[in-house]
Amino acid sequence: QVWQIRLDMHLLNHDGNITDAASIAGIVALCHFRRPDVSVQGEEVTVYTPEERDPVPLSIHHMPICVSFAFFHQGTYLLVDPTEREERVMDGLLVIAMNKHHEICTIQSSGVVMLLPDQILRCSKITAVKVAEITELIQKALENDQKARKEGGKFGFAESIPNQRITAFKMESAAVDTSDLEEQAGEIIAKADPPSEVFASPVVHTPGTAQIGEGIESSWGDLEESEKEEAAEEEGESEAAAFECEKVETEDTSTLKETKSSEPIVLSDSEEEEVVILEPQELPRKTR
């Protein structure tokens, strides 16, 4: 027998970067949750009520926290924790989930931008710093909540509802003006300092796969032998198709030239009012 736990997310206010906020809310909810205590004797399972025994927390070994990066100008500029207006004009988004032990749990990339290995490594280093800060805030909030509950008070969400401290109770919905986004983005880019090295387009010296993370060497590996053979076969097929297409175009051009040269030439003599039809090989150098 096992416990079944379902976690539901309800958005109160969406101002961009909902993935990071949802990951923090989800892991805090799981850490804050307490299940009823049980005892097992043979095949008999006893579930105790909160009055009989204190509920026990879940066994959570680490906290994976998501950090989002928005890219502009094909990866030239990156921005951490984009807002809703910034997400509308970004070229791509990179989400890295990591715990405080610098272990990467997942990486998700979306958009039309292609990233270089150095850019991903830079984002992973920033993620490690942000995850350490967020994890410390979560642990402090859980400790304060536990302390307040022992003293019989209310803390966190239960305290925010009657005091109207939640933003959804105070803020009214307003239309977002997006008419001058391009001008504002241009001003921000003009004032920002350019990066140390700008890549006009991604340069991949050899096809392969990349590996990054704690405990392994960061590298850009070559393809396996079987993958190299498949790539060579695909390249050979594409070259053969291009050669066949060029051959067909050449034949069509030759046929067109022969058709034009075999057509008879019609000459008209206005003085004698007679028409002379000559084949191309019988055409004299000078005609009247």
PDB file of C-alpha atoms in Angstrom, residues 65 67 69 96 98-104 121-135 214:
ATOM      1  CA  ILE A  65      14.288  24.628  -8.566  1.00  0.00           C
ATOM      2  CA  VAL A  67      15.487  29.109 -13.369  1.00  0.00           C
ATOM      3  CA  PHE A  69      16.608  32.633 -19.141  1.00  0.00           C
ATOM      4  CA  ILE A  96      17.272  24.771 -16.148  1.00  0.00           C
ATOM      5  CA  MET A  98      18.887  22.264 -10.490  1.00  0.00           C
ATOM      6  CA  ASN A  99      19.231  21.515  -6.783  1.00  0.00           C
ATOM      7  CA  LYS A 100      21.611  23.071  -4.267  1.00  0.00           C
ATOM      8  CA  HIS A 101      24.140  20.256  -4.875  1.00  0.00           C
ATOM      9  CA  HIS A 102      24.683  21.595  -8.443  1.00  0.00           C
ATOM     10  CA  GLU A 103      22.934  18.553  -9.945  1.00  0.00           C
ATOM     11  CA  ILE A 104      21.022  19.370 -13.133  1.00  0.00           C
ATOM     12  CA  LEU A 121      27.473  26.560 -19.257  1.00  0.00           C
ATOM     13  CA  ARG A 122      27.187  30.242 -18.360  1.00  0.00           C
ATOM     14  CA  CYS A 123      23.464  29.830 -17.653  1.00  0.00           C
ATOM     15  CA  SER A 124      24.143  26.734 -15.522  1.00  0.00           C
ATOM     16  CA  LYS A 125      26.581  28.716 -13.346  1.00  0.00           C
ATOM     17  CA  ILE A 126      24.003  31.463 -12.842  1.00  0.00           C
ATOM     18  CA  THR A 127      21.397  28.806 -12.029  1.00  0.00           C
ATOM     19  CA  ALA A 128      23.608  27.337  -9.295  1.00  0.00           C
ATOM     20  CA  VAL A 129      23.787  30.728  -7.546  1.00  0.00           C
ATOM     21  CA  LYS A 130      20.049  31.429  -7.872  1.00  0.00           C
ATOM     22  CA  VAL A 131      19.067  27.937  -6.681  1.00  0.00           C
ATOM     23  CA  ALA A 132      21.230  28.289  -3.554  1.00  0.00           C
ATOM     24  CA  GLU A 133      19.539  31.604  -2.710  1.00  0.00           C
ATOM     25  CA  ILE A 134      16.000  30.321  -3.339  1.00  0.00           C
ATOM     26  CA  THR A 135      16.588  27.108  -1.374  1.00  0.00           C
ATOM     27  CA  GLU A 214      28.291  17.960 -11.505  1.00  0.00           C
TER      28      GLU A 214
END
